[in-house]
PDB file of C-alpha atoms in Angstrom:
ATOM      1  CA  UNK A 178      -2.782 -14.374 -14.716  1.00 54.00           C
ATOM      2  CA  UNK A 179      -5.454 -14.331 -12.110  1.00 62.00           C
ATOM      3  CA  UNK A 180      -7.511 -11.700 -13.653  1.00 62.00           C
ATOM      4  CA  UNK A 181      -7.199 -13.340 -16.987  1.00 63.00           C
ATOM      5  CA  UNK A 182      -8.543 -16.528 -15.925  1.00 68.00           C
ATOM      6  CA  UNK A 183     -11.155 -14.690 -13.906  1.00 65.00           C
ATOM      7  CA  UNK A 184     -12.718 -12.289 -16.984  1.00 65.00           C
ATOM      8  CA  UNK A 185     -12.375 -15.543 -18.750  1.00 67.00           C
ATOM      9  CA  UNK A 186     -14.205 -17.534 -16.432  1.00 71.00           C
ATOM     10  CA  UNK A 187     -17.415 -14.817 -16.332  1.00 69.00           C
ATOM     11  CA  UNK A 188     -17.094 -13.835 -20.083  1.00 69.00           C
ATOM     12  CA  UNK A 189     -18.330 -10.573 -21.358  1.00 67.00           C
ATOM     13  CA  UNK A 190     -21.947 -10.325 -20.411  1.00 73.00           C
ATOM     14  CA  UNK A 191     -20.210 -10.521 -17.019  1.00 74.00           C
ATOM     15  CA  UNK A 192     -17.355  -8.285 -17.053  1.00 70.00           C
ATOM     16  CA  UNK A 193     -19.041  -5.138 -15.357  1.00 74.00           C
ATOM     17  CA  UNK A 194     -19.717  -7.561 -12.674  1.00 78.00           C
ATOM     18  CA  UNK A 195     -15.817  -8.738 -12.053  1.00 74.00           C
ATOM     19  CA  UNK A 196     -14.952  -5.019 -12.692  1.00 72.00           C
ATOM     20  CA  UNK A 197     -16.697  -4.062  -9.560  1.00 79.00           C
ATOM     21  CA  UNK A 198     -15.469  -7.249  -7.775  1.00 79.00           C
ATOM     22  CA  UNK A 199     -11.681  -6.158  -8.337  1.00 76.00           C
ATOM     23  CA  UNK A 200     -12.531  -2.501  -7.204  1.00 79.00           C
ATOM     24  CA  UNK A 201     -13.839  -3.544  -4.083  1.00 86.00           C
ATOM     25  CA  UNK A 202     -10.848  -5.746  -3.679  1.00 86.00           C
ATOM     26  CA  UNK A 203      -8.871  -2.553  -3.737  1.00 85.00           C
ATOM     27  CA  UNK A 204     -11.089  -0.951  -1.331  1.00 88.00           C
ATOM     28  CA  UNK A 205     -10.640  -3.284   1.006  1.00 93.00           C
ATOM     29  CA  UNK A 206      -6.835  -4.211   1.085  1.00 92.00           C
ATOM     30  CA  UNK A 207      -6.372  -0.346   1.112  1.00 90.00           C
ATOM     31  CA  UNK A 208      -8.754  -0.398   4.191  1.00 91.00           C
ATOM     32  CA  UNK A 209      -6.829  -3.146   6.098  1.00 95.00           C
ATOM     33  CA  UNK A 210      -3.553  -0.961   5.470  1.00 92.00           C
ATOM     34  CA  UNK A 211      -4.754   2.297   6.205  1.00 90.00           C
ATOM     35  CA  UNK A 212      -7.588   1.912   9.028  1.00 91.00           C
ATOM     36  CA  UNK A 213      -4.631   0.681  11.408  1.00 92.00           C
ATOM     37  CA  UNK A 214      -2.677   3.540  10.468  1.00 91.00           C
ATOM     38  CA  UNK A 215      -5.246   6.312  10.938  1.00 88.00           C
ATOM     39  CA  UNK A 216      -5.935   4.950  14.360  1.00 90.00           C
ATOM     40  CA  UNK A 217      -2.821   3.975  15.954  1.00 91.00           C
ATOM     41  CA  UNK A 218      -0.370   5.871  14.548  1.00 90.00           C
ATOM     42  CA  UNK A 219       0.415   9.901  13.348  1.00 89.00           C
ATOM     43  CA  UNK A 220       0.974   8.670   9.655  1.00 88.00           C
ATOM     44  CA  UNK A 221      -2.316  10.328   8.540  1.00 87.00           C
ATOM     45  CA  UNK A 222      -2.376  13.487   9.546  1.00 89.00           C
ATOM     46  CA  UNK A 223      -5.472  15.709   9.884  1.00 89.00           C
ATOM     47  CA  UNK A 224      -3.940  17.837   7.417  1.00 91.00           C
ATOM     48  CA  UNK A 225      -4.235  15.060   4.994  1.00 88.00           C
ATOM     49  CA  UNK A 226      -7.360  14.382   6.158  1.00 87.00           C
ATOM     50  CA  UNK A 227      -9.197  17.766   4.924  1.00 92.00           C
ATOM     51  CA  UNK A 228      -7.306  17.765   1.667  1.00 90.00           C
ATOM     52  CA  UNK A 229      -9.795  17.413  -1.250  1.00 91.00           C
ATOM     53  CA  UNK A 230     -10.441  13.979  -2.766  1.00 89.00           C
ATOM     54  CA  UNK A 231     -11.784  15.035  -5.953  1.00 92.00           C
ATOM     55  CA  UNK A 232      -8.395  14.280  -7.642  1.00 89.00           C
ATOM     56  CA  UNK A 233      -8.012  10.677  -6.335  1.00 88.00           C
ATOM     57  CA  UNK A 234     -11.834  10.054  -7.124  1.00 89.00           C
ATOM     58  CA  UNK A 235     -11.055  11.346 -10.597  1.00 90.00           C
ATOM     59  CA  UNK A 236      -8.286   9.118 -10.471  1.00 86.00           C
ATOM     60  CA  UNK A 237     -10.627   6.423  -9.100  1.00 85.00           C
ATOM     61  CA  UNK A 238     -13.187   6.433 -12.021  1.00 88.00           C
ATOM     62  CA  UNK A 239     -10.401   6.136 -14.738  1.00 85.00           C
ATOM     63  CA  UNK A 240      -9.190   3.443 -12.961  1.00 83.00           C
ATOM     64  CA  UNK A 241     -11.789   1.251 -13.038  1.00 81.00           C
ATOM     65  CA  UNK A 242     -12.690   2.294 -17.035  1.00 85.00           C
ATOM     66  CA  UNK A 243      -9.163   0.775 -17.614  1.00 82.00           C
ATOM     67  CA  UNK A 244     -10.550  -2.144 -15.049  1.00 78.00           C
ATOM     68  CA  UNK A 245     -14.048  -2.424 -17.258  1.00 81.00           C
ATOM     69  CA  UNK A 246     -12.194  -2.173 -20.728  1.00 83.00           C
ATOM     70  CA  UNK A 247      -9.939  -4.891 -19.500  1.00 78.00           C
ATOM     71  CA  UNK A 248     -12.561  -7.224 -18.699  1.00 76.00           C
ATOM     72  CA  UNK A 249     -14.104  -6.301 -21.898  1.00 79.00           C
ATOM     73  CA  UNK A 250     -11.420  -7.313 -24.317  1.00 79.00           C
ATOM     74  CA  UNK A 251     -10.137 -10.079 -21.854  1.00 76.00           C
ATOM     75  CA  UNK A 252     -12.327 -12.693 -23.421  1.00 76.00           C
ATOM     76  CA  UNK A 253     -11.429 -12.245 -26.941  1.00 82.00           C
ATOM     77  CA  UNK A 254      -7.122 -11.455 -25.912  1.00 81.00           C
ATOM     78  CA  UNK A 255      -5.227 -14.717 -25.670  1.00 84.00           C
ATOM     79  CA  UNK A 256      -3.544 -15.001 -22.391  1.00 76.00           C
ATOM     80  CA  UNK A 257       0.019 -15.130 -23.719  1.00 81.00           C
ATOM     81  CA  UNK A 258      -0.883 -11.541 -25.426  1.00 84.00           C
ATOM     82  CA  UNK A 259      -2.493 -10.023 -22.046  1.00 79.00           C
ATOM     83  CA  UNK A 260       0.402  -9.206 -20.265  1.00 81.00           C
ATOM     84  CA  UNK A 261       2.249  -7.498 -23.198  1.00 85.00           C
ATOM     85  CA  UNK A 262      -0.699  -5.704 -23.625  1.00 83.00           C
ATOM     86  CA  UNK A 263      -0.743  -4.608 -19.684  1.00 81.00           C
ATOM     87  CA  UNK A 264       3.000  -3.630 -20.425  1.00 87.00           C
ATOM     88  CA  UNK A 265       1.909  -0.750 -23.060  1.00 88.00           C
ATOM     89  CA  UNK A 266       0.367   0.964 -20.614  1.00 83.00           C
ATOM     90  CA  UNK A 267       3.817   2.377 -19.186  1.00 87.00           C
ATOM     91  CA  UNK A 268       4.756   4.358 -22.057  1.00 92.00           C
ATOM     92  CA  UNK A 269       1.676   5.125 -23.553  1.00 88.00           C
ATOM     93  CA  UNK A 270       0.682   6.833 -19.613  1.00 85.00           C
ATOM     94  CA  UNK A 271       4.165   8.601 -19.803  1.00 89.00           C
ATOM     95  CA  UNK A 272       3.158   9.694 -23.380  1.00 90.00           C
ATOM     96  CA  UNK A 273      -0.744  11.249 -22.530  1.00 86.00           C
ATOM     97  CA  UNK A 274       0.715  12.843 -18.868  1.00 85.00           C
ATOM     98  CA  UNK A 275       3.506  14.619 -21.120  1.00 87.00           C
ATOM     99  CA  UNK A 276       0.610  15.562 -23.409  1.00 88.00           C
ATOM    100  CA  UNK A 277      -2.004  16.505 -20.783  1.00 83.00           C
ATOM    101  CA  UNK A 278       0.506  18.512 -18.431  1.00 85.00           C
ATOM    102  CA  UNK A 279       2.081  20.302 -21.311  1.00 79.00           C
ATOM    103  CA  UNK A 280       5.983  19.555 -19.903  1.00 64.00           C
ATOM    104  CA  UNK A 281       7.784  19.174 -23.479  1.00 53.00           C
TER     105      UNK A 281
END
């Protein structure tokens, strides 16, 4: 609901703009929960450390293209309709990581 009212709010000319305000959200509540952990505790390991982050930044960048398209089409989606919409993402993810991993 927040994020509705939000890309509502700024309107399309906007929406890159609120994109990169939620992904810096994310950067920093994942910051809050993992700094403490890296430095106080053995949770992160330096084994986990030197593992490559190409992956997650791939994962990163087509995160926040779902983010930007969201904004996008926010504006013109009633708000009743949003969260059904949010809600075909589930199977249509299960459907394209069948797809792309080939595991029939």
């Amino acid at each position: 609901l927040f994020r509705s009212v939000q890309y509502t709010a700024y309107g399309d000319k906007n929406a890159f703009f609120v994109n990169q305000g939620v992904n810096l959200l994310y950067i920093v509540y994942g910051g809050v929960i993992l700094y403490p952990r890296m430095c106080f505790t053995d949770a992160v390991t330096p084994k986990m450390q030197a593992l490559s982050k190409k992956r997650f930044l791939v994962m990163g960048f087509l995160d926040a293209l779902g983010t930007f398209f969201t904004a996008m089409g926010a504006t013109y989606t009633p708000g009743s309709m949003q969260p059904l919409l949010n809600q075909t993402l589930i199977p249509w993810i299960m459907l394209f990581s069948r797809i792309y991993l080939r595991k029939f």
